[in-house]
Tab-separated table of C-alpha atoms in Angstrom:
chain	number	residue	atom	x	y	z
S	1	MET	CA	36.102	-26.894	6.880
S	2	LEU	CA	36.879	-27.504	3.222
S	3	ALA	CA	40.447	-28.034	2.141
S	4	ASP	CA	41.686	-25.074	0.048
S	5	MET	CA	43.580	-27.330	-2.295
S	6	LEU	CA	42.596	-29.600	-5.127
S	7	THR	CA	44.795	-32.683	-5.480
S	8	ILE	CA	44.293	-34.391	-8.869
S	9	THR	CA	46.191	-36.999	-10.822
S	10	GLN	CA	48.105	-36.108	-13.949
S	11	ALA	CA	45.839	-38.477	-15.940
S	12	LEU	CA	42.664	-36.672	-14.868
S	13	TYR	CA	44.259	-33.260	-15.381
S	14	ASP	CA	45.232	-34.276	-18.922
S	15	GLN	CA	41.757	-35.618	-19.684
S	16	ILE	CA	40.077	-32.421	-18.556
S	17	VAL	CA	42.492	-30.289	-20.696
S	18	ALA	CA	42.087	-32.595	-23.661
S	19	HIS	CA	38.271	-32.325	-23.471
S	20	ALA	CA	38.493	-28.470	-23.264
S	21	ARG	CA	40.743	-28.388	-26.342
S	22	LYS	CA	38.568	-30.905	-28.303
S	23	ASP	CA	35.351	-28.875	-27.726
S	24	HIS	CA	36.979	-25.496	-28.470
S	25	PRO	CA	35.576	-23.079	-29.690
S	26	ASP	CA	32.571	-24.227	-27.654
S	27	GLU	CA	32.844	-24.515	-23.840
S	28	ALA	CA	33.419	-28.032	-22.571
S	29	CYS	CA	31.998	-29.282	-19.327
S	30	GLY	CA	31.997	-32.321	-17.137
S	31	VAL	CA	32.380	-33.914	-13.696
S	32	VAL	CA	35.003	-35.940	-11.916
S	33	ALA	CA	33.349	-38.180	-9.373
S	34	GLY	CA	34.955	-39.695	-6.318
S	35	PRO	CA	33.921	-41.720	-3.284
S	36	ALA	CA	31.471	-39.783	-1.115
S	37	GLY	CA	33.275	-37.806	1.561
S	38	SER	CA	36.786	-38.533	0.204
S	39	ASP	CA	37.519	-35.274	-1.694
S	40	ARG	CA	39.434	-37.513	-4.145
S	41	PRO	CA	38.565	-37.060	-7.821
S	42	GLU	CA	38.697	-40.474	-9.528
S	43	ARG	CA	36.156	-41.039	-12.330
S	44	PHE	CA	36.287	-38.713	-15.367
S	45	ILE	CA	32.822	-38.062	-16.818
S	46	PRO	CA	32.880	-35.688	-19.813
S	47	MET	CA	29.384	-34.197	-20.397
S	48	LEU	CA	27.738	-32.664	-23.401
S	49	ASN	CA	27.427	-28.877	-23.373
S	50	ALA	CA	23.692	-28.707	-24.159
S	51	ALA	CA	24.064	-24.977	-24.926
S	52	MET	CA	26.723	-25.774	-27.561
S	53	SER	CA	28.017	-22.209	-27.004
S	54	PRO	CA	31.469	-20.564	-26.930
S	55	THR	CA	30.322	-18.366	-23.986
S	56	PHE	CA	28.042	-20.536	-21.885
S	57	TYR	CA	27.730	-24.128	-20.698
S	58	GLU	CA	24.740	-26.076	-19.594
S	59	PHE	CA	24.520	-29.715	-18.609
S	60	ASP	CA	21.687	-31.565	-20.327
S	61	SER	CA	19.050	-32.063	-17.554
S	62	GLY	CA	18.467	-35.698	-18.576
S	63	ASP	CA	22.194	-36.484	-18.583
S	64	LEU	CA	22.648	-34.727	-15.253
S	65	LEU	CA	19.749	-36.676	-13.616
S	66	LYS	CA	21.238	-39.949	-14.981
S	67	LEU	CA	24.675	-38.979	-13.653
S	68	TYR	CA	23.434	-38.163	-10.184
S	69	ARG	CA	21.502	-41.432	-9.999
S	70	GLU	CA	24.588	-43.347	-11.125
S	71	MET	CA	26.864	-41.528	-8.593
S	72	ASP	CA	24.250	-42.303	-5.868
S	73	ASP	CA	24.272	-45.965	-6.812
S	74	ARG	CA	28.047	-46.045	-6.597
S	75	ASP	CA	28.287	-44.022	-3.390
S	76	GLU	CA	30.036	-41.209	-5.254
S	77	GLU	CA	29.796	-37.459	-5.282
S	78	PRO	CA	30.909	-34.765	-7.767
S	79	VAL	CA	34.343	-33.942	-6.480
S	80	VAL	CA	35.292	-31.736	-9.465
S	81	ILE	CA	32.851	-29.847	-11.715
S	82	TYR	CA	34.773	-28.448	-14.675
S	83	HIS	CA	34.192	-26.336	-17.728
S	84	SER	CA	36.236	-24.263	-20.109
S	85	HIS	CA	36.295	-20.641	-21.055
S	86	THR	CA	37.283	-20.190	-24.700
S	87	ALA	CA	37.942	-16.449	-24.889
S	88	THR	CA	38.424	-15.310	-21.305
S	89	GLU	CA	40.672	-16.263	-18.370
S	90	ALA	CA	39.928	-19.181	-16.134
S	91	ARG	CA	37.868	-17.340	-13.519
S	92	PRO	CA	34.176	-18.003	-12.682
S	93	SER	CA	31.779	-15.696	-14.378
S	94	ARG	CA	28.603	-14.208	-12.662
S	95	THR	CA	26.618	-16.966	-14.406
S	96	ASP	CA	29.063	-19.703	-13.226
S	97	ILE	CA	28.770	-18.419	-9.656
S	98	SER	CA	24.925	-18.309	-9.801
S	99	TYR	CA	24.777	-21.921	-11.070
S	100	ALA	CA	27.248	-23.286	-8.523
S	101	ASN	CA	25.154	-25.466	-6.259
S	102	GLU	CA	27.602	-28.038	-4.998
S	103	PRO	CA	29.364	-26.371	-1.985
S	104	GLY	CA	31.619	-29.406	-1.513
S	105	ALA	CA	32.887	-29.508	-5.080
S	106	HIS	CA	36.014	-28.019	-6.616
S	107	TYR	CA	35.062	-25.833	-9.624
S	108	VAL	CA	37.810	-26.237	-12.178
S	109	LEU	CA	38.075	-23.766	-15.063
S	110	VAL	CA	40.301	-24.340	-18.065
S	111	SER	CA	40.923	-21.448	-20.378
S	112	THR	CA	41.710	-22.351	-23.985
S	113	ALA	CA	42.350	-18.713	-24.766
S	114	ASP	CA	45.903	-17.407	-24.365
S	115	THR	CA	45.037	-14.750	-21.853
S	116	ASP	CA	48.188	-14.621	-19.790
S	117	GLY	CA	51.043	-15.094	-22.350
S	118	LEU	CA	51.980	-18.319	-20.545
S	119	GLY	CA	50.793	-20.643	-23.219
S	120	GLU	CA	47.460	-21.627	-24.610
S	121	PHE	CA	45.627	-22.635	-21.420
S	122	GLN	CA	45.163	-22.045	-17.714
S	123	PHE	CA	43.960	-24.692	-15.219
S	124	ARG	CA	42.520	-23.141	-12.031
S	125	SER	CA	40.337	-24.386	-9.249
S	126	PHE	CA	37.855	-22.539	-7.058
S	127	ARG	CA	35.466	-23.177	-4.210
S	128	ILE	CA	32.090	-21.469	-4.723
S	129	VAL	CA	29.921	-21.430	-1.613
S	130	ALA	CA	26.873	-19.215	-1.268
S	131	GLY	CA	28.145	-16.917	-4.001
S	132	GLU	CA	31.626	-16.526	-2.406
S	133	VAL	CA	34.504	-17.498	-4.752
S	134	THR	CA	37.871	-18.666	-3.335
S	135	GLU	CA	40.694	-19.705	-5.577
S	136	GLU	CA	42.643	-22.759	-4.345
S	137	GLN	CA	45.999	-24.333	-5.144
S	138	VAL	CA	46.054	-27.228	-7.580
S	139	THR	CA	48.485	-30.042	-6.880
S	140	VAL	CA	49.027	-32.566	-9.645
S	141	VAL	CA	50.231	-36.003	-8.543
S	142	GLU	CA	51.059	-39.202	-10.441
S	143	ALA	CA	48.739	-41.310	-8.155
S	144	TYR	CA	46.929	-41.100	-4.831
């Protein structure tokens, strides 16, 4: 049973938000790796959006292969897979759902559009398993 909560450090949260803002108006994307089986995001890995698009993100296949080999060598797994939405709310699109192939990962979306009147971004986390999307609570901590 997967936990229905993402616990992430303030430092990682800030790095994800900063990457989303830096790449705006294009979507930003990346991974936060952690020890295999730990559900603990630790290593921030910003990736290049190969699509360089404001409405779509795509990991470069060579970069992704290199990343998975590196995580394998370090006994890590992708704990968080993140990307940004630049004009819509932080909710997975049909495309995002169809590309979600890590059932153990937290899918974090950061919206750099002011869609809710609560400021310029939203930071939300989802589990996506076999096409089913479940939003989960995000808890930001100083350290683990």
